[in-house]
PDB file of C-alpha atoms in Angstrom:
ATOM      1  CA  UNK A1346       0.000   0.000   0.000  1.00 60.00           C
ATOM      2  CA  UNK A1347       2.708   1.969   0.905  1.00 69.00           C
ATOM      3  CA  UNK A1348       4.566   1.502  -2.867  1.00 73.00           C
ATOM      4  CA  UNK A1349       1.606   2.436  -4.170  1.00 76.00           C
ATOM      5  CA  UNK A1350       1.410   5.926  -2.616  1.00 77.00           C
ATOM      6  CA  UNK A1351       4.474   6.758  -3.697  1.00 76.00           C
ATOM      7  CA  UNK A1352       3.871   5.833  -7.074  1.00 72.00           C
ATOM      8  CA  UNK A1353       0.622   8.011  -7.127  1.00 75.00           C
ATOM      9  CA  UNK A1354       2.684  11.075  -5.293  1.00 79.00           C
ATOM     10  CA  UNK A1355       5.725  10.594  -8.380  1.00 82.00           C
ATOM     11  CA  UNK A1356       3.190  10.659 -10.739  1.00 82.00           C
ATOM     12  CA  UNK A1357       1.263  13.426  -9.597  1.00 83.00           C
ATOM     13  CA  UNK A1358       4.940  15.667  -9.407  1.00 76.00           C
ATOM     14  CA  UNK A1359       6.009  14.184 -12.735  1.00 84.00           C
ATOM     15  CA  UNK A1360       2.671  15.731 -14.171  1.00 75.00           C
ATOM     16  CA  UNK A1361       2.587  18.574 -12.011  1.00 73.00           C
ATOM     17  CA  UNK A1362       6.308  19.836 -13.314  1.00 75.00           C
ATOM     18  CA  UNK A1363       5.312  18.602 -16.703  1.00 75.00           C
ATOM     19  CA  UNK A1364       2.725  20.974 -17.013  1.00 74.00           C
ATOM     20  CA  UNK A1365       4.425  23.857 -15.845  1.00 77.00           C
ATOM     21  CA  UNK A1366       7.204  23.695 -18.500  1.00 78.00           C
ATOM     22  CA  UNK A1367       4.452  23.110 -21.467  1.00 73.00           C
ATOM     23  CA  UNK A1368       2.806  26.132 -19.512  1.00 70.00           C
ATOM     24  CA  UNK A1369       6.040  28.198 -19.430  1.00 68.00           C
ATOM     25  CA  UNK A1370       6.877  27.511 -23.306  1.00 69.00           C
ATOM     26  CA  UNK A1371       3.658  27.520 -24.537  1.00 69.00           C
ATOM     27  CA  UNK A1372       2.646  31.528 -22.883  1.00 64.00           C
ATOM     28  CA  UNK A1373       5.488  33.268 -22.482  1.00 57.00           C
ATOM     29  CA  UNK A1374       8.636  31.326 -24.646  1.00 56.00           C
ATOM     30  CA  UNK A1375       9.122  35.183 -26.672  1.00 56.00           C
ATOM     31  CA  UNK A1376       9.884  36.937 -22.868  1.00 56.00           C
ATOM     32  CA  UNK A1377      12.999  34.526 -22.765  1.00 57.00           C
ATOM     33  CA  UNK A1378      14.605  35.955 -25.561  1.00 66.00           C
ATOM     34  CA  UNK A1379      12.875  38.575 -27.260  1.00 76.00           C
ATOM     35  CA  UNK A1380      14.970  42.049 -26.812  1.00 83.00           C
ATOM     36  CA  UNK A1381      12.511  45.308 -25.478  1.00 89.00           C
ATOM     37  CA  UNK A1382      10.993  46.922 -27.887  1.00 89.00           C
ATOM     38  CA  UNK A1383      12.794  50.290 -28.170  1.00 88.00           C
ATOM     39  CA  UNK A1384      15.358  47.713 -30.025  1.00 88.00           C
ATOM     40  CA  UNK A1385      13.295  46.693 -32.782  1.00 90.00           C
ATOM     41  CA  UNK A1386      15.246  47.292 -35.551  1.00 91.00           C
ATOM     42  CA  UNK A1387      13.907  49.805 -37.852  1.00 93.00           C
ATOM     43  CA  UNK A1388      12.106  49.002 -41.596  1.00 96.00           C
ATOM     44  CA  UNK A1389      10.660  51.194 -44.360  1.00 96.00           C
ATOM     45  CA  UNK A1390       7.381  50.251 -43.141  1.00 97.00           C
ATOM     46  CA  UNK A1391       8.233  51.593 -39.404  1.00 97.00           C
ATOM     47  CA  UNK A1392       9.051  54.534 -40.850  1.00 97.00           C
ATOM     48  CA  UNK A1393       6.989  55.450 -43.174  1.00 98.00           C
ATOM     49  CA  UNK A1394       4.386  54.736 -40.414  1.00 98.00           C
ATOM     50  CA  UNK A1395       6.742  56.923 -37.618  1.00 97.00           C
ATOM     51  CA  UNK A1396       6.616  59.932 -40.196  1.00 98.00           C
ATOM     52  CA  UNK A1397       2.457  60.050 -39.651  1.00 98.00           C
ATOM     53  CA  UNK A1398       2.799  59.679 -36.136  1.00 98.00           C
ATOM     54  CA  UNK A1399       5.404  62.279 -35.852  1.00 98.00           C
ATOM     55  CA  UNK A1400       3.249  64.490 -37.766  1.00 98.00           C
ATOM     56  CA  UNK A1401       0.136  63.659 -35.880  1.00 98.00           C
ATOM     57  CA  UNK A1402       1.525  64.059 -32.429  1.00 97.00           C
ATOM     58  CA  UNK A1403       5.140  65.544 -32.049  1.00 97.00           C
ATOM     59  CA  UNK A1404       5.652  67.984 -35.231  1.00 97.00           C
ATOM     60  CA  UNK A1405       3.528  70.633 -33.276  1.00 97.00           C
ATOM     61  CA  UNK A1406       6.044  70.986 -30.878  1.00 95.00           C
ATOM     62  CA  UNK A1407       9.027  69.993 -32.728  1.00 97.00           C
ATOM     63  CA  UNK A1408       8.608  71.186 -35.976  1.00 96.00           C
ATOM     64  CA  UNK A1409       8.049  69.768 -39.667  1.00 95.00           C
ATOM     65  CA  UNK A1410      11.373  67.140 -40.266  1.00 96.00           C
ATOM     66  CA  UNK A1411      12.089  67.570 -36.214  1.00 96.00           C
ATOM     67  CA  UNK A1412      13.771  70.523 -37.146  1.00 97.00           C
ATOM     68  CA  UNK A1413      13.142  71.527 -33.509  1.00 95.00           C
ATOM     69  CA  UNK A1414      10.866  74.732 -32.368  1.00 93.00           C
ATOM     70  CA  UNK A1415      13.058  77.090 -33.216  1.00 92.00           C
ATOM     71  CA  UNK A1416      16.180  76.908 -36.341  1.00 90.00           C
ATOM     72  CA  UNK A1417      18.893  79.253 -34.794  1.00 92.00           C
ATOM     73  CA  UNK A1418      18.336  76.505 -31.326  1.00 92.00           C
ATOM     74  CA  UNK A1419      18.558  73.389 -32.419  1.00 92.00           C
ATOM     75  CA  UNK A1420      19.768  72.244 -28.964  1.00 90.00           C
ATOM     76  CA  UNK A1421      16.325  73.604 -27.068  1.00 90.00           C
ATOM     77  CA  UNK A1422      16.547  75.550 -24.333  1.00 89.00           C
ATOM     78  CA  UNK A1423      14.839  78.382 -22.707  1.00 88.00           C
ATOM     79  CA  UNK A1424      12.052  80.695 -24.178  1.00 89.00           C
ATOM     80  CA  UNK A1425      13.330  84.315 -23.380  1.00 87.00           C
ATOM     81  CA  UNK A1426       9.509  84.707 -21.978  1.00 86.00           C
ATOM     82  CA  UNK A1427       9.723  81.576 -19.960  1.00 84.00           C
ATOM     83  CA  UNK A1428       9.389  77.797 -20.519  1.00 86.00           C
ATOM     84  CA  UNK A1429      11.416  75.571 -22.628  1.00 90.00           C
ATOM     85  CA  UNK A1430      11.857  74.873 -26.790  1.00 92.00           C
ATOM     86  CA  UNK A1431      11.491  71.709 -28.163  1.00 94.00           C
ATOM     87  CA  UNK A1432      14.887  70.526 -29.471  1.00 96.00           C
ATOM     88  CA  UNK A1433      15.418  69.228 -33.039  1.00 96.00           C
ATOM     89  CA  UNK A1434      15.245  65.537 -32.722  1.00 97.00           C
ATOM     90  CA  UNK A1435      16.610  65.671 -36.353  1.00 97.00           C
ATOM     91  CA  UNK A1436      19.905  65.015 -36.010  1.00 95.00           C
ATOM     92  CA  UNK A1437      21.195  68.592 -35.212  1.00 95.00           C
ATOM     93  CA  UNK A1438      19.706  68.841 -31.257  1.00 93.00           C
ATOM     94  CA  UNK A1439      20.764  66.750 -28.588  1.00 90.00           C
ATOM     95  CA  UNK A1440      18.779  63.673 -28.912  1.00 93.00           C
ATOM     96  CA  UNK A1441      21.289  61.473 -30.234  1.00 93.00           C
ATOM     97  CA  UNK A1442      23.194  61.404 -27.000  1.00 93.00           C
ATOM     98  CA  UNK A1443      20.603  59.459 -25.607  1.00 94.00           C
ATOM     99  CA  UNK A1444      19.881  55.482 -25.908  1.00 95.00           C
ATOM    100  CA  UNK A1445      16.716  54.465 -27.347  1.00 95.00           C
ATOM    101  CA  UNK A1446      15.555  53.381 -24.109  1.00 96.00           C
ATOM    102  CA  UNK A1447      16.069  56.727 -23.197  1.00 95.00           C
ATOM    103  CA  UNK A1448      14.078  58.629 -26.109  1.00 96.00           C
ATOM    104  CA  UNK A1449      11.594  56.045 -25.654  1.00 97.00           C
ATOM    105  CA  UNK A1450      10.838  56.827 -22.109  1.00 96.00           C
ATOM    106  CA  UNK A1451      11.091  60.484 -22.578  1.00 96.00           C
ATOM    107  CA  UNK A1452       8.185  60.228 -25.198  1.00 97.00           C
ATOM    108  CA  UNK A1453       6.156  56.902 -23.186  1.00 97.00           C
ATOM    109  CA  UNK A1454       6.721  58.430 -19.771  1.00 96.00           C
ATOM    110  CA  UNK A1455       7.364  62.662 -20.135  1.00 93.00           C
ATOM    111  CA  UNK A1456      10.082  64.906 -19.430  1.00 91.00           C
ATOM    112  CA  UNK A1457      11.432  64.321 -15.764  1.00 88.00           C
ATOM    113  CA  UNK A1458      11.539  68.055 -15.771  1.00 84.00           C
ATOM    114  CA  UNK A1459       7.862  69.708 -14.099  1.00 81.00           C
ATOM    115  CA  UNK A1460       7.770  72.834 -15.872  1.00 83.00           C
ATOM    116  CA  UNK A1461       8.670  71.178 -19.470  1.00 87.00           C
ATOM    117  CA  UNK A1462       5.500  70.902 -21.597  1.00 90.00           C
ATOM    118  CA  UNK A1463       6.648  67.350 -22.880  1.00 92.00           C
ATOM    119  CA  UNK A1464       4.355  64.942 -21.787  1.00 92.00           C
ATOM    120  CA  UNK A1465       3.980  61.593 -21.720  1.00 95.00           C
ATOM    121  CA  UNK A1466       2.614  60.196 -24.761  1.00 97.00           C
ATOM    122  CA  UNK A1467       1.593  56.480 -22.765  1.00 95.00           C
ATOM    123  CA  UNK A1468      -2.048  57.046 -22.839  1.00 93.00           C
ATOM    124  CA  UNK A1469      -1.978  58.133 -26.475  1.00 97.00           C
ATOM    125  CA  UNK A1470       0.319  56.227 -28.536  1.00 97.00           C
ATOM    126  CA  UNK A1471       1.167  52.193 -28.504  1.00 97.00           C
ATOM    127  CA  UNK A1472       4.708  51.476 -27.831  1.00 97.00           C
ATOM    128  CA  UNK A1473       5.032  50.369 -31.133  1.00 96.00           C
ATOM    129  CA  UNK A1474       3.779  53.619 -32.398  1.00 98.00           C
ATOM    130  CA  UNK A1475       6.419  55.491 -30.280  1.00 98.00           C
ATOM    131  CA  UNK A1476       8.745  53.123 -31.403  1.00 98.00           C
ATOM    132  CA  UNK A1477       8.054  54.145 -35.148  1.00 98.00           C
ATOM    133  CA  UNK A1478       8.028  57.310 -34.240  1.00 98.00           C
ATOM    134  CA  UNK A1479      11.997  57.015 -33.071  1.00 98.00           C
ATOM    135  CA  UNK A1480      12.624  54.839 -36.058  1.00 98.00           C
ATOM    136  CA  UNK A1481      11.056  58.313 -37.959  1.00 98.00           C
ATOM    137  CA  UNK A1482      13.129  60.585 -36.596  1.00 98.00           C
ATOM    138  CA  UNK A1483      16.572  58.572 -36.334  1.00 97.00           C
ATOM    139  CA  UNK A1484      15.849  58.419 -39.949  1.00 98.00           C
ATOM    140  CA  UNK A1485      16.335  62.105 -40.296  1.00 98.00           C
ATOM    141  CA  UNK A1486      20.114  61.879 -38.601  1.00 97.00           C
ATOM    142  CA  UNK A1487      22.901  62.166 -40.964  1.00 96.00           C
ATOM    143  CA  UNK A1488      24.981  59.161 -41.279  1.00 96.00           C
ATOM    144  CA  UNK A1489      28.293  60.124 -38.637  1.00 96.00           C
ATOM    145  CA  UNK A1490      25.671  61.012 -36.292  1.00 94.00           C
ATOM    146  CA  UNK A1491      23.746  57.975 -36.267  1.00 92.00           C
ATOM    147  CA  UNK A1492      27.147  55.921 -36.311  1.00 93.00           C
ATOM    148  CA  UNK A1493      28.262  57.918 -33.597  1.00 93.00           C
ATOM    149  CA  UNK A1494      24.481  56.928 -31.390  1.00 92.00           C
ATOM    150  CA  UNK A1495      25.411  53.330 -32.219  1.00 90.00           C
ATOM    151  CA  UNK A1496      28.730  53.271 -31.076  1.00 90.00           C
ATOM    152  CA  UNK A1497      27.884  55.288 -27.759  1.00 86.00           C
ATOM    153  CA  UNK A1498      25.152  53.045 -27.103  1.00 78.00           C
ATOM    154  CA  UNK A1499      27.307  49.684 -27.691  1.00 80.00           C
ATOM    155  CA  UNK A1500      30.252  50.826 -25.391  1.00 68.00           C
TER     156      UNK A1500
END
């Protein structure tokens, strides 16, 4: 009787831990070894679909081509009357110091600064969408600059 019970109690684990690896690879196998999204690597399609987005949502602030709110201050700053400019995110601001993860959470999340007016797009746009948007506007960096964001971002 006693044989049997442990037969029935190995079985029962043996199923038991089974089912939790066909669980963990059949819901969540992508988590193991997918890479976050800000480092999707851009297509045409992204984009071309960025570009709209940009234009819906971010070209108000920061211009047509995210030439930034204002030509002669590329980097942003602040408005002699108070408040800050929207940088170029072109290329010619400061944007391309940052990592993706970075511009993505600037855009998902907000400024961390109170008084900026750059809010957090979360509530708005998919993380995809801002994702497309940053594939948009990385699009618009000359060539040494975007060599120059990969190679800061790899070291």
């Amino acid at each position: 009787m006693m044989e049997n019970q442990l037969v029935l109690r190995r079985r029962q684990l043996t199923a038991l831990l089974l089912a939790m690896i066909v669980g963990l690879f059949l819901f969540e196998p992508w988590s193991l070894f997918s890479k976050p999204i800000w480092e999707q690597e851009p297509s045409s399609e992204s984009i071309a679909k960025g570009e709209q987005i940009f234009a819906a949502n971010c070209a108000v602030c920061h211009g047509e081509k995210a030439v930034g709110e204002n030509l002669q201050r590329p980097l942003g700053g602040m408005k002699d009357q108070g408040g800050y400019l929207a940088p170029a995110l072109n290329g010619t601001g400061h944007a391309w110091h940052h990592p993706d993860e970075v511009l993505f959470r600037i855009i998902h999340e907000g400024s961390i600064a109170e008084d900026s007016p750059m809010r957090g797009f979360a509530g708005k746009l998919s993380d995809s969408e801002i994702v497309a948007s940053i594939h948009y506007f990385k699009s618009l960096w000359p060539k040494e600059i975007l060599n120059r964001h990969t190679e800061m971002v790899q070291h």
